[in-house]
Every structure is written in C-alpha cells, then in structure tokens.
Amino acid sequence: MTSVPLVSVFSADDSTKVTAKHIPLPAVFQTPIRPDIVSFVHTNIAKNRRQAHAVNPQAGMQHSAESWGTGRAVARIPRVSGSGTHRSGQAAFGNQCRKGRMSLPIKVWRRWHRRVNIKQKRHAAATAVAATGIVPLVLARGHRISQVPQIPLVVEDKIESYEKTTDALNFLKRFGAFEDVQKVVSTKVVRAGISKQRGKKYRVRKGPLVVYFNENAKLLKAFRNVPGVEVVNVTRLNLLQLAPGGQLGRFVIWTQSAFAHLDKLFGTYRYASVLKDGYQLLRPLLTNPDLARIINSNQVQEKVQPAKTTKVLHEVQKKNPLKNTKAMDRLNPYAKKQRAAATAAIKANTKGTKKIKKNKALKKASRAAFNKVSAALNDATKAAVQEEQDIKVKYFSVQKGAAQAE
Amino acid sequence: MSQKKPQMQVEQKVPENIVKKNARDTKLREAVAKRRTERLAANKTRRAQWEKNAQAYDNEYKAADKSLVDSLRKAKSEGGFYVPAESKLILVVRIRGINTLNPQVRQTLRLLKLRQLHNAAFVRVNKATIEMIRKVEPYVTYGYPSRAVIKNLIYKRGYAKINGQRIPLTNNNIIEQQLGKVGIHSIEDLVHEIVTVGAHFKEANRFLWAFKLRGPRGGFIAKRRSFINQGDWGNREDLINDLVKRMI
C-alpha cells in the first residue's frame, strides 16, 4: 500500500482551524479489529480491581446443634440443643435450614484476580485503539459524535494546559463532544438493586476519553468534574477505558503529542515497539481485503465452476394430480384429451335421455324393449327353478326307493 | 480506480474489472438463454411422446378389457367357462403395527417395503414372493389391484426413492432421470409397467417408495381374524380394491 491514511490536528480554540494538516495515522490504527481478544482480555482484567469479601466463617454455625438420629419421627438434620425457647429443636447448620449457614461459604482466599498474557493484553489494547478510529464502531458503542469534525479527533497540545473547568467545557462544546457529555448527564439513573445502599447509587455512562502526553499537564483537574469524561496519559492506556464493558469504540480525544507517541508505544509494521519490549503489532489475516477484486480476478475466475442450481427436489410441494388439473397435465399430457372425451360422453348421454323424455314414442319403444328383456329373464329363472325341483324330486324318490328296498 | 467525469472530447474510462464482469455476465446470460430454448424444444418433443405413449396404453387397456369381455361371452355362449389368467401383481397392505413382532416376520415385512402401519406396496407374484407373503399373512392383507387403483396410488401417493430420499413425483423429469435407461420416461409409462408387470417391473417397483396410506374410512372388520373368517388379514383377491379406495 503506497497511500497512508492522513489525519489533521485541530486548533484548541477554533474547531474550524487546522494547525497541522496530513499527519499520517499511527500504525496502531491499522491493526485488525479482534473483538474476541478484547472480550477475553476484558473479562479477565475486569476482575483485577475486585476487593476480597467473604461471609463470616462462623455464620450459622454458632450452635451446639446435634442430629437426633433416627427413630424420633423427624428428619435427621442437626437440631439446636437445649430448651425453653422456640429455637430449640429447630434445624440448624444446613444450607437448606432457616438460619443455617450457606452452602460453600465464600472465603477470602477465593481467586479474585486473573492473569493474562502480556502479549494478549497488548494486542487487546492495540485493537481497542484502532477501534476508536472507526466511526461506525464509535457510533455503535453509543457515543454522540455526529458534530465531531474528525474521528480520530486530534487536538493541539494547548488543551493540556487547561486549568479551569469552563475552558474544558467550552473546548468540548467547540468540538461537538458536548453532546456526548449531555448524554451522560441526562441518562444518569439511580441504580437498581441493593448496591445503591452500598455506595454505588448512580449508574453513569461513559463519555469522551481525553488522552494526553506530558506528565505535568494540568488538564486532569480541568476535565475531572465534567460528567462522563475520563482523562488518561497515553503511556497508561487502559483497556477498561478504551473498551468499556468489552465493547470496542470509545470516543477518544487525543492531544497532538499523545497521538505522535503512539508509534513509539505500539510500534509500526516495519519496526517493533520501542517502549513495549519485543512487541510487534498483530498482522491481519487478509493482506488484500478487497474481496470483490479477488473474486473477479483472472486467477480466480479461470478456476471457478459454473453456478449450481439451488432447486432441491424434495422442496417442491406435491399437488394431487387427481384433483389438480395443472398438476395432472404436467404429468400426463394425454389427460386433457381424456377429460374432454369424458365430458363429451356425459353431454351426449344427457342429450340422449333428454331426447327420450321429450319423445314419447321413443319412450314407449324403450319401455317395450325393457319388458321384453325382463320377460325373457323371468322365463329363464322359472326354468332354472323348475329344473332344480325336478332334480330334488328325483333324488328323494331314489332315496325312498332305497329305503323301501331295505 | 475511479470513473472520471465525462468531458467533451475525452472518452469515458471504464475500470477493467467492470468490463470483464460485463463480458462474463453477457456470456453466462447467452448460455442460459440458449439452454432454455433447447430445453423448451426438447420438452415439446418429449411431451408429444408422452401423450402418444399414454394414448397407446389407453387403447391397450381398452383392448384388454374388451378381449376379456369377449372371451367371457364366447365361453358362455359355447356353454363352457373362461378362466382369466391369475394376476401377476399383488398389492400388499400392512395392517399391524410395530410392537411385539416375530423377528422373521419383522424382517420379511421390511423386505416387502412395509415398515409402517398402512403401508402398501406392489409385489410381483412368483414362488419366492408367495412364500414371503405367506410368512407375514396375519399382519397384512393383500389382493389383486385393479388398473384404476394402481393409477390412483401412483398419481396421488406416488413418491420416488432417489439417493435414499423420498421425493414426490411432481414431474416426469424425476422419472426420466432414474428410469429413462430402462425405457420408462413418464408417469404413464410407470403405471403401464406396474400394471402389465413388464420386463423392467423390478426397476419400476424399486423406484417407488412404499405407499403411505391413511386408515380406511369406515374401518376394518376384525384385524385379529383372517379375511376368510370374517376378518381382515390374508388374501382378499379383488376386494383389496374396495379397501384401498377407502385408504387412498
């Protein structure tokens, strides 16, 4: 890549004035965005500020309770000894018991902190910094940056000498960052849950993060009282601030010297980092992310097979051909003719019967024909019955003759 | 690489990849159109052939019916008898479920494609199949299907076994692809092969998945008894048609 993305440095007093044009973007902003690394590192690092707590080891156990054993029609749970009070004979000690100790009581030697490999932590920080330069990510995180002139926002070092909060506020207003601060103010809510009684009364959102470089900068005090704004030195960039909640894309305001220091901090793709010993920025999986160009290149198109049809046999809905004429005709073109022939035959038949009904002579003739056939049938039946009777008579007479003979 | 604004004298420059893509797309489109016209022309001739075949079969069936009637009449007029040839085809319907089956019976039913209650399948009649059916007689009812029943089964409940999948017979391409090489190109060809138990009955029957019928409207009489004993299982000859019509 011959071209390098460029960034302008804005004057602290006037957001329209640019004090330095076309500063190249530090290589950190080119690192691949790896939300998986950030998520992993964040979940572990977030545990490191925890303070140990535990339940009282004696809680629920300060009885001389003993099980009554079997044979007394009660459960075998340890029961409080003694008498003269309701408490005596009640169940004790178990996690299921009222006033019993909890199961697996929390101990102070619980492993509160997590260690993460340094390289992973560094990669996470680099990715988080890169994400602060991507507008959709910052917007997605929820920052109100529509009036901000540039992302990443780099301002001249003058803001490091701000002492008054009014200066800080006016600066934020000038650069369209005040909308983000207003968001923080207007969405401050009383926290749900018990922790409001334990010193965490309000839930406050995160606003802009101001990153400075010079150690004796006074801007910390100026920005301290602005709700939502955090101030941090560039040498101590914190993942918990760059990607709060593990979510990439914090809105960051850099001072010029802080911005310039990033190359020394994280290194570039040509040189390893100076300040992080032996650290080299993460390399992307794809060197050429222009997928359209890759797909349409000659090398790929030569090998490509023609597109397959996506129609799957079993996805076609079956229509009953015996009821659905279209389905029938699709399967059997002759069916159309058969149907036509059938309807014609029905029509011819109805015409015939209508004719007969209309024409009395025809009716008479058909009646006569019917009578003739039924008469013939009657004669035939009579003859058959007579024949059967004759056979029977013959048989019985033969039997009689035989009996008489005996 | 971006497109320059069109100017008076200078020609527009189109990026190379777009030129290539257009060329490729037009080629593909032409190929598709060509294949379509070829396919439509081929379909036309195929459909004409299907119609011709179907008509020929229709005439064949009518002729067969007529010859049967003529033979019966002739025999009667001569005072003798005409016994039509025994059916070469049996339709077997499973009337018992899957529980507590003798393993040999279970296996034989599987071989006859009757894996489920109310499954029906065509079976050619020969010594081997008669023995198989005898083995499973109390669990099936069978008989000689009429042409209309065969046709209705294949049209309404006809599914093919393709790559182990049960594919509905929605068009003749399915039949052509699988059975074209044995001379069965359309559904009427398939019906004819089954009805007449032709030379490629084996392929045709294997192509068909077992017919999954519904329970008979009006019910069975008594599945615990044989048909002869006022029940349901066993050979019911031509009366299988009445049963299957209630089950289709």
XYZ file of C-alpha atoms in Angstrom:
654
model
C 0.000 0.000 0.000
C 1.532 3.246 -1.085
C -1.106 5.548 0.338
C -1.386 6.083 4.088
C -4.461 7.477 5.800
C -3.905 11.008 6.991
C -5.256 12.948 9.914
C -5.499 16.655 10.683
C -4.649 18.255 14.002
C -7.185 20.838 15.095
C -6.575 24.109 16.893
C -7.792 24.051 20.506
C -9.532 27.447 20.190
C -11.198 27.071 16.842
C -12.596 23.780 15.589
C -12.567 25.001 12.007
C -8.868 25.855 12.062
C -6.350 23.117 11.416
C -2.882 23.615 12.848
C -1.235 20.653 11.197
C -2.502 19.017 8.043
C -1.934 15.472 6.874
C -0.252 13.746 9.732
C -0.005 10.044 8.959
C -2.123 7.757 11.100
C -0.053 5.727 13.561
C 0.204 2.057 12.616
C -1.871 1.029 15.668
C -4.959 2.278 13.898
C -4.316 -0.272 11.132
C -4.321 -3.330 13.381
C -7.070 -5.850 12.662
C -10.111 -5.470 14.868
C -10.212 -8.516 17.117
C -13.265 -8.335 19.354
C -12.587 -11.870 20.512
C -9.223 -10.925 22.033
C -10.660 -7.767 23.570
C -13.583 -9.671 25.032
C -11.320 -12.319 26.561
C -8.832 -9.862 27.974
C -11.549 -7.564 29.258
C -13.451 -10.269 31.149
C -10.258 -11.237 32.929
C -8.783 -7.824 33.531
C -12.087 -6.511 34.850
C -11.724 -8.934 37.757
C -8.491 -7.406 38.924
C -9.978 -4.427 40.734
C -12.074 -6.607 42.986
C -11.658 -6.489 46.710
C -11.836 -9.652 48.707
C -15.024 -10.305 50.586
C -16.370 -13.236 52.436
C -19.089 -14.303 54.767
C -18.403 -14.656 58.426
C -16.921 -18.146 58.808
C -18.991 -18.661 61.959
C -22.237 -17.538 60.390
C -24.952 -20.071 61.008
C -22.616 -22.369 62.911
C -22.765 -20.829 66.365
C -24.897 -23.545 67.836
C -24.204 -26.774 69.590
C -26.685 -28.453 67.345
C -26.701 -32.201 67.006
C -28.763 -34.615 64.963
C -31.397 -36.508 66.969
C -30.722 -39.583 64.824
C -33.423 -41.974 63.680
C -36.456 -43.247 65.482
C -37.960 -39.960 66.540
C -40.152 -39.254 63.502
C -38.156 -36.239 62.442
C -35.605 -35.551 59.739
C -32.026 -36.345 60.575
C -30.771 -32.749 60.202
C -28.813 -31.371 63.221
C -31.142 -29.695 65.665
C -30.486 -26.892 68.139
C -29.864 -28.205 71.617
C -31.466 -27.022 74.784
C -34.963 -25.942 75.703
C -37.055 -23.028 76.800
C -37.163 -21.257 73.505
C -38.704 -21.681 70.085
C -35.258 -22.149 68.623
C -34.620 -25.350 70.461
C -35.207 -28.428 68.367
C -35.206 -26.381 65.176
C -32.976 -27.424 62.324
C -29.573 -25.811 62.131
C -26.314 -25.781 60.204
C -27.554 -26.963 56.830
C -27.725 -24.682 53.811
C -31.368 -25.662 53.454
C -32.165 -24.668 57.028
C -33.514 -21.399 58.196
C -30.731 -19.567 59.976
C -28.313 -22.166 58.697
C -25.003 -21.377 57.068
C -24.857 -21.040 53.289
C -23.503 -23.884 51.196
C -19.857 -23.424 50.242
C -19.346 -20.233 52.234
C -17.291 -17.638 50.437
C -13.694 -17.489 51.573
C -11.311 -14.577 51.240
C -8.808 -16.817 49.533
C -11.084 -17.082 46.513
C -9.020 -16.397 43.399
C -10.129 -12.815 42.762
C -7.628 -11.778 40.144
C -6.761 -13.170 36.771
C -3.521 -13.007 34.970
C -3.493 -12.523 31.236
C -0.562 -12.987 28.916
C 1.164 -9.723 28.248
C 1.013 -10.180 24.529
C -2.745 -10.672 24.665
C -3.149 -7.582 26.780
C -1.082 -5.577 24.341
C -2.961 -6.875 21.321
C -6.232 -6.031 23.032
C -5.072 -2.501 23.752
C -3.888 -2.056 20.168
C -7.196 -3.277 18.784
C -9.113 -1.027 21.143
C -7.078 1.974 19.987
C -7.706 1.023 16.367
C -11.431 0.783 17.042
C -11.507 4.333 18.414
C -10.656 5.486 14.895
C -13.572 3.700 13.219
C -16.696 5.844 13.147
C -19.320 3.062 12.893
C -17.843 1.321 15.931
C -17.831 4.508 17.989
C -21.407 5.243 16.945
C -22.403 1.669 17.689
C -20.997 1.974 21.172
C -23.452 4.801 21.656
C -21.354 7.964 21.577
C -22.986 11.070 20.168
C -20.359 12.146 17.663
C -22.364 13.480 14.751
C -20.966 17.022 15.235
C -17.361 15.972 15.785
C -15.232 17.198 12.875
C -12.953 14.159 12.648
C -12.511 10.692 14.052
C -9.863 10.168 15.386
C -10.037 13.617 16.937
C -6.540 15.069 17.397
C -6.158 18.487 19.033
C -3.081 20.641 19.613
C -1.294 20.315 22.963
C -2.737 23.588 24.230
C -5.549 21.722 25.984
C -3.002 20.081 28.270
C -2.564 23.463 29.986
C -6.269 23.972 30.721
C -6.828 24.637 34.418
C -10.408 25.778 34.534
C -13.376 23.546 34.018
C -15.043 26.275 31.941
C -12.175 26.082 29.478
C -12.639 22.330 29.311
C -16.399 22.637 28.797
C -16.042 25.276 26.093
C -13.456 23.131 24.371
C -15.838 20.162 24.338
C -18.645 22.354 23.051
C -16.486 23.695 20.264
C -15.648 20.216 19.042
C -19.123 18.738 19.189
C -18.154 16.490 22.093
C -20.557 18.175 24.458
C -23.443 16.196 23.043
C -21.791 13.091 24.415
C -21.409 14.760 27.806
C -25.062 15.771 27.742
C -25.971 12.190 27.057
C -24.069 11.161 30.162
C -25.836 13.781 32.267
C -29.315 13.071 31.044
C -29.039 9.307 31.403
C -27.748 9.269 34.957
C -30.113 6.964 36.830
C -30.386 5.581 40.297
C -29.050 2.051 40.163
C -31.436 -0.826 40.521
C -30.639 -3.155 43.338
C -29.054 -3.191 46.771
C -25.732 -1.740 45.640
C -27.306 1.717 45.724
C -27.175 1.360 49.501
C -23.587 0.248 49.253
C -22.038 3.282 47.718
C -22.982 2.824 44.059
C -26.078 4.946 43.947
C -25.908 6.075 40.339
C -25.274 4.390 37.039
C -23.364 6.804 34.860
C -22.476 6.308 31.216
C -19.061 6.841 29.706
C -18.358 9.983 27.748
C -15.245 11.057 25.880
C -11.780 9.868 26.876
C -9.123 12.571 26.727
C -5.604 11.246 26.157
C -2.632 13.495 26.915
C 1.119 13.019 26.940
C 3.021 15.468 29.168
C 3.225 14.313 32.744
C 2.838 17.757 34.291
C -0.285 18.543 32.303
C -2.964 20.321 34.287
C -5.934 19.191 32.209
C -6.730 16.333 34.568
C -8.148 18.775 37.104
C -9.958 20.779 34.433
C -11.759 17.782 32.995
C -12.215 15.950 36.280
C -15.577 17.417 37.182
C -17.136 17.083 33.739
C -19.513 14.120 33.975
C -18.540 11.145 31.835
C -15.177 12.487 30.750
C -12.094 10.491 31.666
C -8.513 11.641 31.299
C -5.574 9.321 30.850
C -1.940 9.540 29.895
C -1.078 7.831 26.651
C 1.613 5.699 28.304
C -1.005 4.256 30.643
C -3.803 3.445 28.222
C -6.234 1.114 29.905
C -8.354 -1.426 28.078
C -11.101 -0.938 30.635
C -11.301 2.675 29.459
C -10.679 2.112 25.757
C -13.288 -0.632 25.505
C -15.634 -0.260 28.461
C -17.687 -3.366 29.058
C -15.599 -5.171 26.449
C -17.328 -3.086 23.786
C -14.963 -1.561 21.222
C -15.123 2.044 20.073
C -14.725 4.585 22.850
C -14.843 8.204 21.743
C -11.262 9.405 22.281
C -9.834 12.901 22.052
C -6.077 12.819 21.509
C -3.608 15.609 22.036
C -1.055 16.003 19.272
C 1.905 14.758 21.304
C -0.079 11.814 22.641
C -1.063 10.881 19.104
C 2.549 11.113 17.934
C 3.678 8.945 20.842
C 1.512 6.018 19.735
C 4.044 4.890 17.134
C 6.746 4.610 19.786
C 4.356 2.859 22.137
C 2.971 0.211 19.850
C 5.489 0.232 17.039
C 4.682 0.002 13.354
C 4.573 -2.837 10.889
C 8.134 -2.070 9.896
C 9.621 -1.564 13.331
C 8.829 -3.287 16.576
C 7.737 -1.225 19.530
C 10.320 0.794 21.381
C 8.592 1.004 24.719
C 6.852 -2.399 24.805
C 9.811 -4.710 24.717
C 9.642 -7.121 21.812
C 6.041 -6.293 20.914
C 5.037 -6.394 17.243
C 1.624 -5.305 16.068
C -0.853 -8.022 15.106
C -0.929 -8.807 11.414
C -4.209 -9.170 9.531
C -5.270 -12.499 8.030
C -6.048 -10.901 4.682
C -3.491 -8.557 3.174
C -5.927 -7.567 0.448
C -9.393 -7.072 1.919
C -10.951 -6.113 -1.411
C -12.996 -9.294 -1.842
C -14.731 -8.084 -4.980
C -11.384 -7.626 -6.660
C -10.144 -11.037 -5.562
C -13.310 -12.786 -6.736
C -13.295 -11.031 -10.082
C -9.592 -11.533 -10.720
C -8.473 -13.664 -13.636
C -6.760 -16.207 -11.409
C -9.964 -16.985 -9.542
C -12.381 -16.741 -12.461
C -10.358 -19.225 -14.523
C -10.870 -21.934 -11.912
C -14.426 -21.138 -10.987
C -17.133 -23.742 -11.748
C -20.484 -22.633 -13.150
C -23.079 -21.769 -10.528
C -25.181 -24.718 -9.390
C -28.938 -24.629 -9.417
C -30.284 -24.288 -5.924
C -33.584 -26.043 -6.601
C -33.874 -29.100 -4.418
C -36.144 -31.942 -5.463
C -37.773 -32.537 -2.117
C -38.699 -28.897 -1.619
C -41.284 -28.963 -4.415
C -44.750 -29.230 -2.908
C -46.665 -32.191 -4.210
C -50.044 -31.381 -5.717
C -52.596 -34.129 -6.120
C -52.925 -34.745 -9.872
C -56.283 -36.434 -9.396
C -57.720 -33.139 -8.208
C -55.359 -30.516 -9.612
C -55.707 -30.338 -13.398
C -52.476 -28.391 -13.894
C -50.502 -30.971 -11.955
C -52.189 -33.706 -13.979
C -51.445 -32.087 -17.306
C -47.815 -31.605 -16.291
C -47.502 -35.333 -15.690
C -49.763 -36.680 -18.402
C -50.487 -34.528 -21.473
C -52.988 -37.099 -22.670
C -55.182 -36.439 -19.634
C -56.587 -33.307 -21.220
C -57.986 -35.279 -24.129
C -59.349 -37.931 -21.807
C -61.170 -35.312 -19.760
C -62.578 -33.727 -22.891
C -63.752 -37.111 -24.142
C -65.367 -37.874 -20.775
C -67.271 -34.583 -20.648
C -68.373 -35.064 -24.251
C -69.666 -38.519 -23.427
C -71.613 -37.199 -20.453
C -73.059 -34.465 -22.616
C -74.056 -36.945 -25.305
C -75.692 -39.175 -22.722
C -77.719 -36.361 -21.196
C -78.765 -35.259 -24.633
C -79.914 -38.831 -25.278
C -82.001 -39.084 -22.087
C -83.477 -35.650 -22.664
C -84.435 -36.729 -26.119
C -86.170 -39.790 -24.793
C -88.105 -37.830 -22.224
C -89.228 -35.418 -24.862
C -90.145 -38.014 -27.404
C -92.977 -40.191 -26.124
C -92.689 -42.639 -28.977
C -89.075 -43.286 -28.171
C -90.069 -43.690 -24.555
C -92.666 -46.243 -25.437
C -90.180 -48.173 -27.568
C -87.588 -48.300 -24.789
C -90.277 -49.477 -22.324
C -91.237 -52.263 -24.685
C -87.625 -53.342 -25.056
C -87.223 -53.418 -21.277
C -90.354 -55.511 -20.817
C -89.133 -57.986 -23.401
C -85.790 -58.436 -21.628
C -87.365 -58.821 -18.186
C -89.875 -61.368 -19.542
C -87.046 -63.410 -21.006
C -85.239 -63.227 -17.661
C -88.338 -64.354 -15.787
C -88.746 -67.338 -18.115
C -85.121 -68.285 -17.658
C -85.434 -68.074 -13.854
C -88.614 -70.115 -13.856
C -86.949 -72.774 -15.983
C -83.973 -72.927 -13.620
C -86.177 -73.243 -10.536
C -88.253 -75.986 -12.188
C -85.102 -77.869 -13.111
C -83.871 -77.730 -9.513
C -87.184 -79.031 -8.197
C -87.126 -81.882 -10.670
C -83.671 -82.885 -9.518
C -84.776 -82.811 -5.888
C -87.840 -84.933 -6.594
C -85.699 -87.410 -8.458
C -83.210 -87.585 -5.591
C -85.789 -88.076 -2.857
C -87.682 -90.668 -4.881
C -84.440 -92.565 -5.331
C -83.859 -92.398 -1.565
C -87.342 -93.609 -0.858
C -86.859 -96.459 -3.231
C -83.605 -97.435 -1.484
C -85.239 -97.253 1.976
C -88.138 -99.367 0.840
C -85.730 -101.855 -0.609
C -84.053 -102.240 2.816
C -9.513 3.426 -9.653
C -12.472 5.756 -10.029
C -14.502 6.820 -13.005
C -13.517 10.255 -14.362
C -16.273 12.755 -15.029
C -17.340 12.705 -18.698
C -15.795 15.557 -20.603
C -16.355 16.978 -24.032
C -13.553 15.378 -26.009
C -12.048 12.780 -23.681
C -13.736 9.369 -23.758
C -15.053 7.736 -20.566
C -12.715 5.210 -18.999
C -14.415 2.164 -17.555
C -12.497 0.154 -14.957
C -11.107 -3.113 -16.250
C -12.841 -5.360 -13.740
C -16.244 -3.950 -14.671
C -15.528 -4.536 -18.359
C -14.529 -8.128 -17.587
C -17.562 -8.675 -15.377
C -19.924 -7.388 -18.050
C -18.315 -9.643 -20.655
C -18.631 -12.649 -18.364
C -22.222 -11.849 -17.420
C -23.346 -11.471 -21.045
C -21.700 -14.782 -21.892
C -23.476 -16.501 -18.996
C -26.795 -14.938 -19.915
C -26.454 -16.071 -23.521
C -25.604 -19.588 -22.392
C -28.654 -19.663 -20.109
C -30.946 -18.387 -22.874
C -29.566 -20.941 -25.322
C -30.046 -23.760 -22.822
C -33.584 -22.584 -22.199
C -34.593 -22.614 -25.861
C -33.008 -26.036 -26.274
C -34.798 -27.291 -23.189
C -38.161 -25.969 -24.334
C -37.770 -27.557 -27.762
C -36.739 -30.856 -26.190
C -39.665 -30.678 -23.775
C -42.086 -30.201 -26.618
C -40.959 -33.387 -28.363
C -40.902 -35.251 -25.047
C -44.416 -34.199 -24.143
C -45.639 -35.290 -27.583
C -44.043 -38.674 -26.970
C -45.631 -38.980 -23.514
C -49.028 -38.209 -24.966
C -48.537 -40.731 -27.728
C -47.479 -43.408 -25.247
C -50.374 -42.634 -22.930
C -52.825 -42.926 -25.798
C -51.289 -46.214 -26.903
C -51.601 -47.571 -23.329
C -55.180 -46.360 -23.138
C -56.015 -48.258 -26.305
C -54.150 -51.283 -24.973
C -56.159 -51.239 -21.750
C -59.439 -50.846 -23.602
C -58.474 -53.691 -25.903
C -57.566 -55.875 -22.934
C -60.926 -55.131 -21.261
C -62.775 -55.818 -24.457
C -60.958 -59.096 -25.062
C -61.777 -60.238 -21.532
C -65.453 -59.476 -22.002
C -65.450 -61.123 -25.420
C -63.795 -64.250 -24.040
C -66.346 -64.472 -21.242
C -69.231 -64.055 -23.633
C -67.798 -66.546 -26.070
C -67.291 -69.121 -23.347
C -70.821 -68.649 -22.063
C -72.329 -68.935 -25.494
C -70.446 -72.195 -26.019
C -71.601 -73.443 -22.638
C -68.079 -73.578 -21.243
C -66.099 -71.436 -18.897
C -63.434 -68.823 -19.329
C -60.948 -68.524 -16.503
C -58.880 -65.393 -16.818
C -55.153 -65.714 -16.116
C -54.175 -65.361 -12.477
C -52.931 -61.939 -11.561
C -49.178 -61.381 -11.840
C -49.320 -58.490 -9.442
C -50.289 -58.260 -5.799
C -50.881 -55.197 -3.697
C -49.910 -55.826 -0.085
C -51.108 -53.580 2.713
C -49.722 -53.806 6.243
C -52.459 -53.842 8.832
C -50.497 -54.485 12.013
C -48.285 -52.120 13.943
C -44.688 -52.495 15.006
C -44.975 -53.886 18.512
C -44.269 -57.491 19.554
C -43.338 -58.830 16.159
C -41.609 -62.099 15.474
C -38.139 -61.180 14.136
C -38.557 -63.232 10.968
C -41.893 -61.566 10.302
C -40.361 -58.189 11.021
C -37.588 -58.819 8.550
C -39.916 -60.113 5.848
C -42.170 -57.085 6.179
C -39.102 -54.902 5.828
C -38.112 -56.770 2.685
C -41.577 -56.147 1.284
C -41.089 -52.391 1.967
C -43.832 -52.485 4.610
C -42.112 -50.787 7.512
C -45.093 -48.928 8.852
C -48.764 -49.475 9.533
C -50.964 -48.907 6.452
C -48.001 -49.029 4.123
C -48.813 -50.556 0.765
C -46.508 -51.988 -1.859
C -46.712 -53.789 -5.159
C -45.275 -57.295 -5.273
C -44.760 -59.496 -8.285
C -46.246 -62.962 -7.932
C -43.779 -65.826 -8.012
C -42.870 -68.722 -5.788
C -40.443 -66.681 -3.737
C -42.793 -63.785 -3.059
C -45.733 -66.097 -2.360
C -43.677 -67.749 0.367
C -42.725 -64.376 1.799
C -46.322 -63.245 1.898
C -47.394 -66.488 3.490
C -44.918 -65.801 6.276
C -46.437 -62.412 7.050
C -50.040 -63.249 6.240
C -51.551 -62.440 9.649
C -50.015 -58.982 9.530
C -51.046 -57.941 6.037
C -53.959 -58.014 3.702
C -53.382 -58.412 0.013
C -55.088 -58.883 -3.286
C -55.097 -58.161 -6.969
C -55.244 -54.427 -7.636
C -57.305 -53.030 -10.445
C -55.831 -50.712 -13.011
C -57.657 -47.693 -11.625
C -56.340 -48.333 -8.131
C -52.779 -48.725 -9.392
C -53.091 -45.497 -11.320
C -54.556 -43.591 -8.389
C -51.931 -44.889 -5.996
C -49.094 -43.768 -8.220
C -50.619 -40.406 -9.036
C -51.805 -39.423 -5.583
C -49.422 -41.282 -3.298
C -46.521 -41.792 -5.614
C -43.089 -40.938 -4.250
C -39.734 -41.975 -5.612
C -36.692 -43.275 -3.778
C -33.783 -41.164 -5.031
C -30.473 -41.288 -3.169
C -32.315 -42.673 -0.184
C -34.693 -39.700 -0.148
C -38.443 -39.743 -0.583
C -39.121 -37.409 -3.496
C -42.664 -36.641 -4.686
C -43.499 -37.445 -8.297
C -44.246 -33.901 -9.336
C -42.988 -34.096 -12.893
C -41.737 -36.599 -15.400
C -38.132 -35.395 -15.214
C -37.774 -37.273 -11.964
C -38.930 -40.477 -13.639
C -36.902 -39.824 -16.769
C -33.672 -39.318 -14.860
C -33.971 -42.501 -12.837
C -35.785 -44.885 -15.197
C -35.047 -43.397 -18.612
C -32.423 -46.023 -19.286
C -34.965 -48.838 -18.944
C -37.458 -47.124 -21.211
C -39.777 -45.549 -18.645
C -39.973 -41.831 -19.349
C -43.264 -40.667 -17.932
C -45.702 -41.494 -15.199
C -47.993 -43.300 -17.621
C -45.052 -45.481 -18.660
C -44.500 -46.257 -14.989
C -48.166 -47.126 -14.449
C -48.124 -49.335 -17.517
C -45.023 -51.151 -16.309
C -46.625 -51.885 -12.965
C -49.998 -52.857 -14.427
C -48.567 -55.245 -17.001
C -45.633 -56.367 -14.805
C -43.299 -55.747 -17.693
C -39.674 -56.597 -18.276
C -38.493 -53.767 -16.013
C -41.016 -54.187 -13.241
C -38.166 -54.675 -10.797
C -36.627 -51.287 -11.539
C -40.003 -49.579 -11.612
C -41.088 -51.056 -8.295
C -37.773 -50.374 -6.638
C -38.022 -46.775 -7.795
C -41.288 -46.403 -5.919
C -41.314 -45.680 -2.187
C -43.927 -47.640 -0.230
C -47.354 -46.012 -0.446
C -48.213 -44.429 2.883
C -51.969 -44.769 3.082
C -54.386 -43.465 5.631
C -56.515 -45.759 7.773
C -59.588 -46.987 5.935
C -62.635 -44.757 6.083
C -65.246 -46.989 7.699
C -62.654 -49.126 9.410
C -61.524 -52.698 9.285
C -63.794 -55.588 10.214
C -61.558 -57.547 12.583
C -57.815 -57.436 12.178
C -57.420 -60.379 14.545
C -59.163 -62.698 12.106
C -58.370 -63.764 8.592
C -60.463 -62.378 5.772
C -61.974 -65.764 5.168
C -63.138 -65.888 8.786
C -64.907 -62.542 8.631
C -61.769 -60.654 9.437
C -59.153 -58.721 7.571
C -55.784 -60.394 7.176
C -54.726 -62.512 4.275
C -55.756 -62.743 0.666
C -58.886 -60.866 -0.243
C -58.292 -61.064 -4.016
C -60.254 -58.393 -5.853
C -61.763 -56.922 -2.716
C -58.420 -55.299 -1.966
C -59.556 -52.563 -4.340
C -62.503 -51.577 -2.170
C -60.264 -51.436 0.853
C -57.533 -49.407 -0.811
C -60.057 -46.952 -2.261
C -61.073 -46.237 1.318
C -57.428 -45.832 2.289
C -56.088 -43.677 -0.520
